[in-house]
């Protein structure tokens, strides 16, 4: 597993971004798209259909997207995680602390709900009051799943040949790695 301060000695072509809810996966994917110009897909947009119903075509859509030679996607959803990891050459692991992740998740959720921001396929954030009644409300989900990736991500390199995992422990480290990627892409 690599660190942010290590030189990028390979040319990332298929990049998956892992992290808990609120870590900043989508934001990082957007930055990666700007730097690389690679196609990007938001996994939640493939998964969620109208009325927060999982889409039947999800697995096929992920399979089709990751069959391309270059791409950027989040590494989430256990059902497709092995497919994504097997096709990726780089996993960026946003291993930030729980306080930062939860602060970001709560701020994002509040902002989206207050503004009525459409997320995917007509869905909007659930009413904030549902945090008390809905076990799967995004804030409760984020808290409950905050440590689920810690035992998984460190095993990916040994399980998937040719995969490089980069552990990013702070937004500052992520920014540093992005600068290194930008330099690498210009060579």
Coordinates of N, CA, C and O in Angstrom, one line a residue:
X1 N 0.8 -1.2 0.0 CA 0.0 0.0 0.0 C 0.9 1.2 0.0 O 1.9 1.3 0.7
X2 N 0.5 2.2 -0.9 CA 1.3 3.4 -1.0 C 0.8 4.5 -0.2 O -0.4 4.5 0.2
X3 N 1.6 5.5 0.0 CA 1.2 6.8 0.8 C 1.2 7.9 -0.2 O 1.8 7.9 -1.3
X4 N 0.6 9.0 0.2 CA 0.5 10.2 -0.6 C 1.8 10.8 -1.0 O 1.9 11.4 -2.1
X5 N 2.8 10.7 -0.2 CA 4.1 11.3 -0.5 C 5.0 10.5 -1.4 O 6.1 10.9 -1.7
X6 N 4.6 9.3 -1.8 CA 5.4 8.4 -2.7 C 5.1 8.9 -4.1 O 4.0 9.2 -4.5
X7 N 6.2 8.8 -4.9 CA 6.1 9.2 -6.3 C 5.2 8.2 -7.0 O 5.3 7.0 -6.8
X8 N 4.4 8.7 -7.9 CA 3.6 7.9 -8.8 C 4.4 7.3 -9.9 O 4.8 8.1 -10.8
X9 N 4.7 6.0 -9.8 CA 5.6 5.4 -10.8 C 4.8 4.6 -11.9 O 5.4 3.9 -12.7
X10 N 3.5 4.7 -11.9 CA 2.7 4.1 -12.9 C 1.7 5.2 -13.4 O 1.6 6.2 -12.9
X11 N 1.1 4.9 -14.6 CA 0.1 5.8 -15.1 C -1.3 5.3 -14.9 O -1.8 4.4 -15.6
X12 N -1.9 5.8 -13.8 CA -3.3 5.3 -13.5 C -4.2 5.5 -14.7 O -4.3 6.6 -15.3
X13 N -5.0 4.5 -15.0 CA -5.9 4.5 -16.1 C -7.3 4.2 -15.7 O -8.3 4.6 -16.3
X14 N -7.4 3.3 -14.7 CA -8.7 2.9 -14.2 C -8.7 3.1 -12.7 O -8.1 2.3 -11.9
X15 N -9.4 4.1 -12.2 CA -9.2 4.6 -10.8 C -10.5 4.4 -10.1 O -11.6 4.9 -10.5
X16 N -10.5 3.7 -8.9 CA -11.6 3.6 -8.0 C -11.3 4.3 -6.7 O -10.2 4.3 -6.3
X17 N -12.3 5.0 -6.2 CA -12.1 5.8 -5.0 C -13.0 5.2 -3.9 O -14.2 5.0 -4.0
X18 N -12.3 4.8 -2.8 CA -12.9 4.1 -1.7 C -13.0 5.1 -0.5 O -12.1 5.9 -0.3
X19 N -14.0 4.9 0.3 CA -14.1 5.7 1.6 C -15.5 5.6 2.1 O -16.4 5.1 1.4
X20 N -15.6 6.0 3.4 CA -16.9 5.9 4.0 C -17.8 7.0 3.5 O -17.4 7.9 2.8
X21 N -19.1 7.0 3.9 CA -20.0 8.1 3.5 C -19.5 9.4 4.1 O -19.2 9.4 5.3
X22 N -19.5 10.4 3.2 CA -19.0 11.7 3.7 C -17.5 11.9 3.5 O -17.1 13.1 3.7
X23 N -16.8 10.9 3.1 CA -15.3 11.1 3.0 C -14.9 12.0 1.9 O -13.9 12.7 1.9
X24 N -15.7 12.1 0.8 CA -15.4 12.9 -0.3 C -15.1 12.2 -1.6 O -14.4 12.7 -2.5
X25 N -15.7 11.0 -1.7 CA -15.4 10.1 -2.9 C -15.9 10.9 -4.2 O -15.1 10.9 -5.2
X26 N -17.1 11.4 -4.2 CA -17.6 12.0 -5.4 C -16.8 13.3 -5.7 O -16.5 13.5 -6.9
X27 N -16.5 14.0 -4.7 CA -15.7 15.3 -5.0 C -14.3 14.9 -5.5 O -13.8 15.5 -6.5
X28 N -13.7 13.9 -5.0 CA -12.4 13.4 -5.5 C -12.5 12.9 -7.0 O -11.7 13.2 -7.8
X29 N -13.6 12.2 -7.2 CA -13.8 11.7 -8.6 C -13.9 12.8 -9.6 O -13.4 12.8 -10.7
X30 N -14.6 13.9 -9.2 CA -14.7 15.1 -10.0 C -13.4 15.7 -10.3 O -13.0 16.1 -11.4
X31 N -12.5 15.8 -9.3 CA -11.2 16.3 -9.4 C -10.3 15.5 -10.3 O -9.6 16.0 -11.2
X32 N -10.4 14.2 -10.2 CA -9.7 13.2 -11.0 C -10.1 13.4 -12.5 O -9.3 13.3 -13.4
X33 N -11.4 13.5 -12.7 CA -11.9 13.7 -14.1 C -11.3 15.0 -14.7 O -10.9 14.9 -15.9
X34 N -11.2 16.0 -13.9 CA -10.7 17.3 -14.5 C -9.2 17.1 -14.8 O -8.7 17.6 -15.9
X35 N -8.5 16.4 -14.0 CA -7.0 16.2 -14.2 C -6.8 15.2 -15.4 O -5.9 15.5 -16.3
X36 N -7.5 14.1 -15.5 CA -7.2 13.1 -16.4 C -8.0 13.2 -17.7 O -7.6 12.7 -18.8
X37 N -9.3 13.7 -17.6 CA -10.2 13.7 -18.8 C -10.8 12.3 -19.0 O -11.5 12.1 -20.0
X38 N -10.6 11.4 -18.1 CA -11.2 10.1 -18.2 C -12.7 10.1 -17.9 O -13.2 10.9 -17.1
X39 N -13.5 9.2 -18.5 CA -14.9 9.1 -18.2 C -15.1 8.8 -16.7 O -14.3 8.0 -16.2
X40 N -16.2 9.3 -16.2 CA -16.5 9.1 -14.8 C -17.9 8.7 -14.6 O -18.8 9.2 -15.3
X41 N -18.2 7.8 -13.7 CA -19.6 7.4 -13.4 C -19.8 7.5 -11.9 O -18.9 7.1 -11.2
X42 N -20.9 8.0 -11.5 CA -21.3 8.1 -10.1 C -22.1 6.8 -9.8 O -23.1 6.6 -10.3
X43 N -21.5 6.0 -9.0 CA -22.1 4.7 -8.7 C -23.5 4.8 -8.1 O -24.4 4.0 -8.5
X44 N -23.7 5.7 -7.3 CA -25.1 5.9 -6.7 C -26.1 6.2 -7.8 O -27.3 5.7 -7.7
X45 N -25.7 6.9 -8.9 CA -26.6 7.2 -10.0 C -26.9 5.9 -10.8 O -28.0 5.8 -11.4
X46 N -26.0 5.0 -10.8 CA -26.3 3.7 -11.4 C -27.2 2.8 -10.6 O -28.0 2.0 -11.1
X47 N -27.0 2.9 -9.3 CA -27.7 2.0 -8.3 C -29.1 2.4 -8.1 O -30.0 1.6 -8.1
X48 N -29.3 3.7 -7.8 CA -30.7 4.2 -7.3 C -31.5 4.6 -8.5 O -31.2 5.5 -9.3
X49 N -32.7 4.0 -8.6 CA -33.8 4.4 -9.5 C -34.7 5.3 -8.8 O -34.5 5.7 -7.7
X50 N -35.8 5.7 -9.5 CA -36.8 6.5 -8.9 C -37.4 5.9 -7.6 O -37.4 4.7 -7.4
X51 N -37.7 6.8 -6.6 CA -38.3 6.4 -5.3 C -37.3 5.6 -4.5 O -37.7 4.7 -3.8
X52 N -36.0 5.8 -4.7 CA -34.9 5.1 -4.0 C -35.1 3.6 -4.2 O -34.8 2.8 -3.3
X53 N -35.4 3.2 -5.3 CA -35.5 1.8 -5.7 C -34.2 1.3 -6.4 O -33.8 2.0 -7.4
X54 N -33.6 0.3 -5.9 CA -32.4 -0.2 -6.7 C -32.7 -0.6 -8.1 O -33.8 -1.2 -8.4
X55 N -31.9 -0.2 -9.0 CA -32.1 -0.5 -10.4 C -31.7 -1.9 -10.8 O -30.6 -2.3 -10.4
X56 N -32.5 -2.6 -11.6 CA -32.2 -4.0 -11.9 C -31.0 -4.1 -12.8 O -30.3 -5.1 -12.9
X57 N -30.6 -3.0 -13.5 CA -29.5 -3.0 -14.5 C -28.2 -2.6 -13.8 O -27.2 -2.5 -14.6
X58 N -28.2 -2.5 -12.5 CA -27.0 -1.9 -11.9 C -25.7 -2.7 -12.2 O -24.7 -2.2 -12.6
X59 N -25.7 -4.0 -11.9 CA -24.5 -4.9 -12.2 C -24.1 -4.8 -13.6 O -22.9 -4.7 -13.9
X60 N -25.0 -4.9 -14.5 CA -24.7 -4.8 -16.0 C -24.1 -3.4 -16.3 O -23.2 -3.3 -17.1
X61 N -24.7 -2.4 -15.8 CA -24.2 -1.0 -16.0 C -22.7 -0.8 -15.5 O -21.9 -0.2 -16.2
X62 N -22.5 -1.4 -14.3 CA -21.1 -1.3 -13.8 C -20.2 -2.1 -14.7 O -19.0 -1.7 -15.0
X63 N -20.6 -3.3 -15.1 CA -19.8 -4.2 -15.9 C -19.4 -3.5 -17.2 O -18.3 -3.4 -17.6
X64 N -20.4 -2.8 -17.8 CA -20.2 -2.1 -19.1 C -19.3 -0.9 -18.9 O -18.3 -0.8 -19.7
X65 N -19.5 -0.2 -17.9 CA -18.6 1.0 -17.7 C -17.2 0.6 -17.4 O -16.3 1.2 -18.0
X66 N -17.0 -0.4 -16.6 CA -15.6 -0.7 -16.2 C -14.9 -1.6 -17.3 O -13.7 -1.9 -17.1
X67 N -15.6 -1.9 -18.4 CA -15.0 -2.6 -19.5 C -14.2 -1.6 -20.4 O -13.4 -2.1 -21.2
X68 N -14.3 -0.3 -20.2 CA -13.6 0.7 -20.9 C -12.1 0.7 -20.5 O -11.8 0.3 -19.4
X69 N -11.3 1.2 -21.4 CA -9.8 1.2 -21.0 C -9.4 2.2 -20.0 O -8.4 2.1 -19.3
X70 N -10.2 3.3 -19.8 CA -10.0 4.3 -18.8 C -11.3 4.7 -18.1 O -12.3 4.9 -18.8
X71 N -11.2 4.9 -16.8 CA -12.4 5.4 -16.1 C -12.1 5.8 -14.7 O -11.0 5.5 -14.2
X72 N -13.1 6.4 -14.1 CA -13.0 6.8 -12.7 C -14.4 6.5 -12.1 O -15.5 6.8 -12.7
X73 N -14.4 5.8 -10.9 CA -15.7 5.4 -10.3 C -15.4 5.2 -8.8 O -14.3 5.0 -8.3
X74 N -16.5 5.3 -8.0 CA -16.4 5.0 -6.6 C -16.3 3.5 -6.3 O -16.9 2.7 -7.1
X75 N -15.6 3.1 -5.3 CA -15.6 1.7 -4.9 C -16.5 1.5 -3.7 O -16.1 1.6 -2.6
X76 N -17.7 1.2 -4.0 CA -18.7 0.9 -3.0 C -19.6 -0.1 -3.5 O -19.4 -0.7 -4.6
X77 N -20.6 -0.5 -2.8 CA -21.6 -1.5 -3.1 C -20.9 -2.9 -3.2 O -20.3 -3.2 -4.2
X78 N -21.0 -3.6 -2.1 CA -20.4 -4.9 -2.0 C -20.6 -5.8 -3.2 O -19.7 -6.5 -3.6
X79 N -21.7 -5.8 -3.8 CA -22.0 -6.7 -4.9 C -21.1 -6.5 -6.1 O -20.8 -7.4 -6.8
X80 N -20.7 -5.2 -6.4 CA -19.8 -4.9 -7.5 C -18.4 -4.6 -7.1 O -17.5 -4.4 -8.0
X81 N -18.1 -4.6 -5.9 CA -16.7 -4.2 -5.4 C -15.7 -5.1 -6.0 O -14.6 -4.6 -6.5
X82 N -15.8 -6.5 -6.1 CA -14.8 -7.3 -6.7 C -14.6 -7.0 -8.2 O -13.5 -7.1 -8.7
X83 N -15.7 -6.8 -8.9 CA -15.6 -6.5 -10.3 C -14.8 -5.2 -10.5 O -13.9 -5.2 -11.3
X84 N -15.1 -4.2 -9.8 CA -14.4 -2.9 -9.9 C -12.9 -3.1 -9.5 O -12.0 -2.6 -10.3
X85 N -12.6 -3.7 -8.4 CA -11.3 -3.9 -8.0 C -10.5 -4.8 -9.0 O -9.3 -4.5 -9.2
X86 N -11.1 -5.7 -9.6 CA -10.4 -6.6 -10.5 C -10.0 -5.9 -11.8 O -9.1 -6.2 -12.5
X87 N -10.7 -4.8 -12.1 CA -10.5 -4.1 -13.4 C -9.7 -2.8 -13.1 O -9.2 -2.2 -14.1
X88 N -9.7 -2.3 -11.9 CA -8.9 -1.1 -11.6 C -7.4 -1.3 -11.6 O -7.0 -2.5 -11.3
X89 N -6.7 -0.3 -11.8 CA -5.2 -0.4 -11.6 C -4.9 0.4 -10.4 O -3.8 0.3 -9.8
X90 N -5.8 1.3 -9.9 CA -5.5 2.2 -8.8 C -6.7 2.3 -7.9 O -7.8 2.6 -8.4
X91 N -6.6 2.2 -6.6 CA -7.6 2.5 -5.6 C -7.1 3.6 -4.7 O -6.0 3.4 -4.2
X92 N -7.8 4.7 -4.7 CA -7.5 5.7 -3.7 C -8.4 5.6 -2.5 O -9.6 5.6 -2.7
X93 N -7.8 5.3 -1.4 CA -8.6 5.1 -0.2 C -8.6 6.3 0.7 O -7.5 6.7 1.3
X94 N -9.7 7.0 0.8 CA -9.9 8.1 1.7 C -10.1 7.6 3.1 O -11.2 7.4 3.5
X95 N -9.0 7.5 3.8 CA -9.1 6.9 5.2 C -9.0 8.1 6.2 O -8.1 8.2 6.9
X96 N -10.0 8.9 6.1 CA -10.0 10.1 7.0 C -10.7 9.7 8.3 O -11.3 8.6 8.4
X97 N -10.5 10.5 9.3 CA -11.1 10.2 10.6 C -12.6 10.4 10.7 O -13.2 11.1 9.9
X98 N -13.2 9.7 11.6 CA -14.7 9.7 11.7 C -15.2 11.1 12.0 O -16.2 11.5 11.4
X99 N -14.6 12.0 12.8 CA -15.2 13.3 13.0 C -15.3 14.1 11.7 O -16.3 14.7 11.4
X100 N -14.2 14.1 10.9 CA -14.3 14.8 9.6 C -15.3 14.2 8.7 O -16.1 14.9 8.1
X101 N -15.4 12.9 8.6 CA -16.4 12.2 7.7 C -17.8 12.6 8.1 O -18.6 12.9 7.3
X102 N -18.1 12.5 9.4 CA -19.4 12.7 9.9 C -19.8 14.2 9.7 O -20.9 14.5 9.4
X103 N -18.8 15.1 10.0 CA -19.1 16.5 9.8 C -19.5 16.8 8.3 O -20.5 17.5 8.1
X104 N -18.7 16.2 7.4 CA -19.0 16.4 6.0 C -20.4 15.8 5.6 O -21.1 16.4 4.9
X105 N -20.6 14.6 6.1 CA -21.9 13.9 5.8 C -23.1 14.7 6.3 O -24.1 14.9 5.6
X106 N -23.0 15.2 7.5 CA -24.1 15.9 8.1 C -24.3 17.2 7.3 O -25.5 17.6 7.0
X107 N -23.3 17.9 7.1 CA -23.4 19.2 6.4 C -23.9 19.0 4.9 O -24.8 19.7 4.5
X108 N -23.4 18.0 4.3 CA -23.9 17.7 2.9 C -25.4 17.3 2.9 O -26.2 17.8 2.1
X109 N -25.8 16.5 3.9 CA -27.2 16.0 3.9 C -28.1 17.2 4.2 O -29.2 17.3 3.6
X110 N -27.7 18.0 5.2 CA -28.6 19.2 5.5 C -28.7 20.1 4.3 O -29.8 20.6 4.0
X111 N -27.6 20.4 3.7 CA -27.6 21.3 2.5 C -28.5 20.7 1.4 O -29.4 21.5 0.9
X112 N -28.4 19.5 1.1 CA -29.2 18.9 0.1 C -30.7 18.9 0.4 O -31.5 19.1 -0.4
X113 N -31.0 18.6 1.7 CA -32.4 18.5 2.1 C -33.0 19.9 2.1 O -34.1 20.1 1.6
X114 N -32.3 20.9 2.6 CA -32.8 22.3 2.7 C -33.0 22.8 1.3 O -34.0 23.5 1.0
X115 N -32.1 22.6 0.4 CA -32.2 23.1 -1.0 C -33.1 22.2 -1.9 O -33.4 22.6 -3.0
X116 N -33.5 21.0 -1.4 CA -34.3 20.1 -2.2 C -33.5 19.6 -3.5 O -34.1 19.4 -4.5
X117 N -32.2 19.5 -3.3 CA -31.3 19.1 -4.4 C -31.7 17.7 -4.9 O -31.8 16.7 -4.1
X118 N -31.9 17.6 -6.2 CA -32.2 16.3 -6.8 C -30.9 15.5 -6.9 O -29.8 16.0 -7.3
X119 N -30.9 14.3 -6.4 CA -29.7 13.5 -6.4 C -29.6 12.6 -7.7 O -28.9 12.9 -8.6
X120 N -30.3 11.5 -7.7 CA -30.2 10.6 -8.8 C -31.7 10.1 -9.1 O -32.4 9.7 -8.3
X121 N -32.0 10.3 -10.4 CA -33.3 9.8 -10.9 C -34.5 10.3 -10.2 O -35.4 9.5 -9.8
X122 N -34.4 11.6 -9.8 CA -35.6 12.2 -9.2 C -35.6 12.1 -7.6 O -36.5 12.7 -7.0
X123 N -34.6 11.5 -7.1 CA -34.6 11.3 -5.6 C -34.0 12.5 -4.9 O -33.1 13.2 -5.5
X124 N -34.5 12.8 -3.7 CA -34.0 13.9 -2.9 C -33.8 13.3 -1.5 O -34.2 12.2 -1.2
X125 N -33.0 14.0 -0.7 CA -32.7 13.5 0.7 C -34.0 13.3 1.4 O -34.9 14.1 1.3
X126 N -34.0 12.3 2.3 CA -35.1 12.1 3.1 C -35.3 13.2 4.2 O -34.3 13.9 4.5
X127 N -36.5 13.4 4.7 CA -36.7 14.4 5.7 C -35.7 14.1 6.9 O -35.5 13.0 7.3
X128 N -35.2 15.2 7.5 CA -34.3 15.1 8.6 C -34.9 14.3 9.8 O -34.1 13.6 10.5
X129 N -36.1 14.5 10.0 CA -36.8 13.8 11.1 C -36.7 12.3 11.0 O -36.7 11.6 12.1
X130 N -36.5 11.8 9.8 CA -36.4 10.3 9.7 C -35.1 9.7 10.3 O -35.0 8.5 10.4
X131 N -34.2 10.6 10.6 CA -33.0 10.1 11.2 C -33.3 9.3 12.5 O -32.6 8.4 12.9
X132 N -34.4 9.6 13.2 CA -34.8 9.0 14.4 C -35.6 7.7 14.2 O -35.7 6.9 15.1
X133 N -36.2 7.6 13.0 CA -37.1 6.4 12.7 C -36.6 5.4 11.7 O -37.0 4.3 11.7
X134 N -35.7 5.9 10.8 CA -35.2 5.1 9.7 C -33.8 4.6 9.9 O -32.9 5.4 9.9
X135 N -33.6 3.4 10.2 CA -32.3 2.8 10.5 C -31.3 3.1 9.3 O -30.1 3.2 9.5
X136 N -31.8 3.2 8.1 CA -31.0 3.4 6.9 C -30.9 4.9 6.5 O -30.4 5.2 5.4
X137 N -31.3 5.8 7.3 CA -31.1 7.2 7.0 C -29.6 7.4 6.8 O -28.8 6.8 7.5
X138 N -29.3 8.2 5.8 CA -27.9 8.3 5.4 C -26.9 8.7 6.6 O -25.8 8.2 6.6
X139 N -27.4 9.5 7.5 CA -26.5 9.9 8.6 C -26.3 8.7 9.6 O -25.2 8.4 10.0
X140 N -27.4 7.9 9.8 CA -27.2 6.7 10.6 C -26.4 5.7 9.9 O -25.6 5.0 10.5
X141 N -26.6 5.6 8.6 CA -25.9 4.6 7.8 C -24.4 4.9 7.8 O -23.6 4.1 8.0
X142 N -24.1 6.2 7.7 CA -22.7 6.7 7.7 C -22.0 6.3 9.1 O -20.9 5.9 9.1
X143 N -22.7 6.5 10.2 CA -22.2 6.2 11.5 C -22.0 4.7 11.6 O -21.0 4.2 12.1
X144 N -23.0 3.9 11.2 CA -23.0 2.5 11.4 C -21.9 1.8 10.6 O -21.3 0.8 11.0
X145 N -21.6 2.4 9.4 CA -20.7 1.7 8.5 C -19.3 2.4 8.4 O -18.5 2.0 7.6
X146 N -19.1 3.3 9.4 CA -17.8 4.1 9.3 C -16.5 3.3 9.4 O -15.5 3.8 8.9
X147 N -16.6 2.1 9.9 CA -15.3 1.3 10.0 C -15.3 0.0 9.1 O -14.4 -0.8 9.2
X148 N -16.3 -0.1 8.3 CA -16.5 -1.4 7.5 C -15.3 -1.6 6.5 O -15.0 -2.7 6.1
X149 N -14.8 -0.5 5.9 CA -13.7 -0.7 4.9 C -12.3 -1.0 5.5 O -11.5 -1.4 4.8
X150 N -12.1 -0.6 6.7 CA -10.8 -0.7 7.3 C -10.2 -2.1 7.2 O -9.0 -2.2 6.9
X151 N -10.9 -3.2 7.4 CA -10.3 -4.5 7.2 C -10.3 -5.0 5.7 O -9.6 -5.9 5.4
X152 N -11.0 -4.3 4.8 CA -11.2 -4.7 3.5 C -10.1 -4.1 2.5 O -9.4 -4.9 1.8
X153 N -10.0 -2.8 2.6 CA -9.1 -2.2 1.6 C -7.6 -2.6 1.7 O -7.0 -2.9 0.6
X154 N -7.1 -2.8 2.9 CA -5.7 -3.3 2.9 C -5.4 -4.6 2.3 O -4.3 -5.0 2.0
X155 N -6.5 -5.4 2.0 CA -6.3 -6.8 1.4 C -6.4 -6.7 -0.1 O -6.1 -7.8 -0.7
X156 N -6.8 -5.6 -0.7 CA -7.1 -5.6 -2.1 C -5.9 -5.9 -3.0 O -6.0 -6.6 -4.0
X157 N -4.7 -5.3 -2.7 CA -3.5 -5.5 -3.5 C -3.2 -7.0 -3.6 O -2.8 -7.5 -4.7
X158 N -3.3 -7.7 -2.5 CA -2.9 -9.2 -2.5 C -4.0 -10.0 -3.2 O -3.7 -11.1 -3.8
X159 N -5.2 -9.5 -3.3 CA -6.3 -10.2 -3.9 C -6.5 -10.0 -5.4 O -7.0 -10.8 -6.1
X160 N -6.0 -8.8 -5.8 CA -6.2 -8.4 -7.2 C -4.9 -8.0 -7.8 O -4.4 -6.9 -7.6
X161 N -4.4 -8.8 -8.7 CA -3.0 -8.6 -9.3 C -3.1 -7.3 -10.1 O -4.0 -7.0 -10.8
X162 N -2.0 -6.6 -10.0 CA -1.8 -5.3 -10.8 C -2.5 -4.1 -10.2 O -2.5 -3.0 -10.8
X163 N -3.1 -4.3 -9.0 CA -3.8 -3.2 -8.3 C -2.9 -2.5 -7.4 O -2.1 -3.1 -6.6
X164 N -2.9 -1.1 -7.4 CA -2.1 -0.3 -6.5 C -3.1 0.4 -5.6 O -4.0 1.1 -6.1
X165 N -3.0 0.3 -4.3 CA -3.8 1.0 -3.3 C -3.0 2.2 -2.7 O -1.9 1.9 -2.3
X166 N -3.6 3.3 -2.7 CA -2.9 4.5 -2.1 C -3.8 5.0 -1.0 O -5.0 5.3 -1.2
X167 N -3.2 5.0 0.2 CA -4.0 5.4 1.4 C -3.8 6.9 1.7 O -2.7 7.3 1.9
X168 N -4.9 7.6 1.7 CA -4.9 9.0 1.9 C -5.5 9.3 3.2 O -6.7 9.0 3.4
X169 N -4.8 9.8 4.1 CA -5.3 10.0 5.5 C -5.8 11.4 5.9 O -6.3 11.6 7.0
X170 N -5.7 12.3 4.9 CA -6.2 13.7 5.2 C -6.5 14.4 3.9 O -5.9 14.0 2.9
X171 N -7.3 15.4 3.9 CA -7.5 16.2 2.7 C -6.2 16.8 2.1 O -6.0 16.9 0.9
X172 N -5.3 17.1 3.0 CA -4.0 17.6 2.6 C -3.2 16.6 1.8 O -2.6 16.8 0.8
X173 N -3.2 15.3 2.3 CA -2.5 14.2 1.6 C -3.2 14.0 0.2 O -2.5 13.8 -0.7
X174 N -4.5 14.1 0.2 CA -5.2 13.9 -1.1 C -4.8 15.0 -2.1 O -4.5 14.7 -3.3
X175 N -4.7 16.2 -1.6 CA -4.3 17.3 -2.5 C -2.9 17.1 -3.0 O -2.6 17.3 -4.2
X176 N -2.0 16.6 -2.1 CA -0.6 16.3 -2.5 C -0.6 15.2 -3.6 O 0.1 15.3 -4.6
X177 N -1.4 14.2 -3.4 CA -1.4 13.1 -4.4 C -2.0 13.6 -5.7 O -1.4 13.2 -6.8
X178 N -3.0 14.4 -5.7 CA -3.6 14.9 -6.9 C -2.5 15.8 -7.7 O -2.5 15.7 -8.9
X179 N -1.7 16.5 -7.0 CA -0.7 17.3 -7.6 C 0.3 16.3 -8.3 O 0.8 16.6 -9.4
X180 N 0.7 15.3 -7.6 CA 1.6 14.3 -8.2 C 1.0 13.6 -9.4 O 1.7 13.4 -10.4
X181 N -0.3 13.4 -9.4 CA -1.0 12.8 -10.5 C -1.0 13.8 -11.7 O -0.7 13.4 -12.9
X182 N -1.3 15.0 -11.4 CA -1.3 16.0 -12.5 C 0.1 16.1 -13.1 O 0.2 16.1 -14.4
X183 N 1.1 16.1 -12.3 CA 2.5 16.1 -12.9 C 2.8 14.8 -13.7 O 3.3 14.9 -14.8
X184 N 2.3 13.7 -13.2 CA 2.5 12.4 -13.9 C 1.8 12.4 -15.3 O 2.3 11.9 -16.3
X185 N 0.6 13.0 -15.3 CA -0.2 13.0 -16.5 C 0.4 13.9 -17.6 O 0.1 13.7 -18.8
X186 N 1.1 14.9 -17.2 CA 1.7 15.8 -18.1 C 3.0 15.3 -18.8 O 3.6 15.9 -19.7
X187 N 3.6 14.2 -18.2 CA 4.8 13.7 -18.7 C 4.6 12.8 -20.0 O 3.6 12.3 -20.2

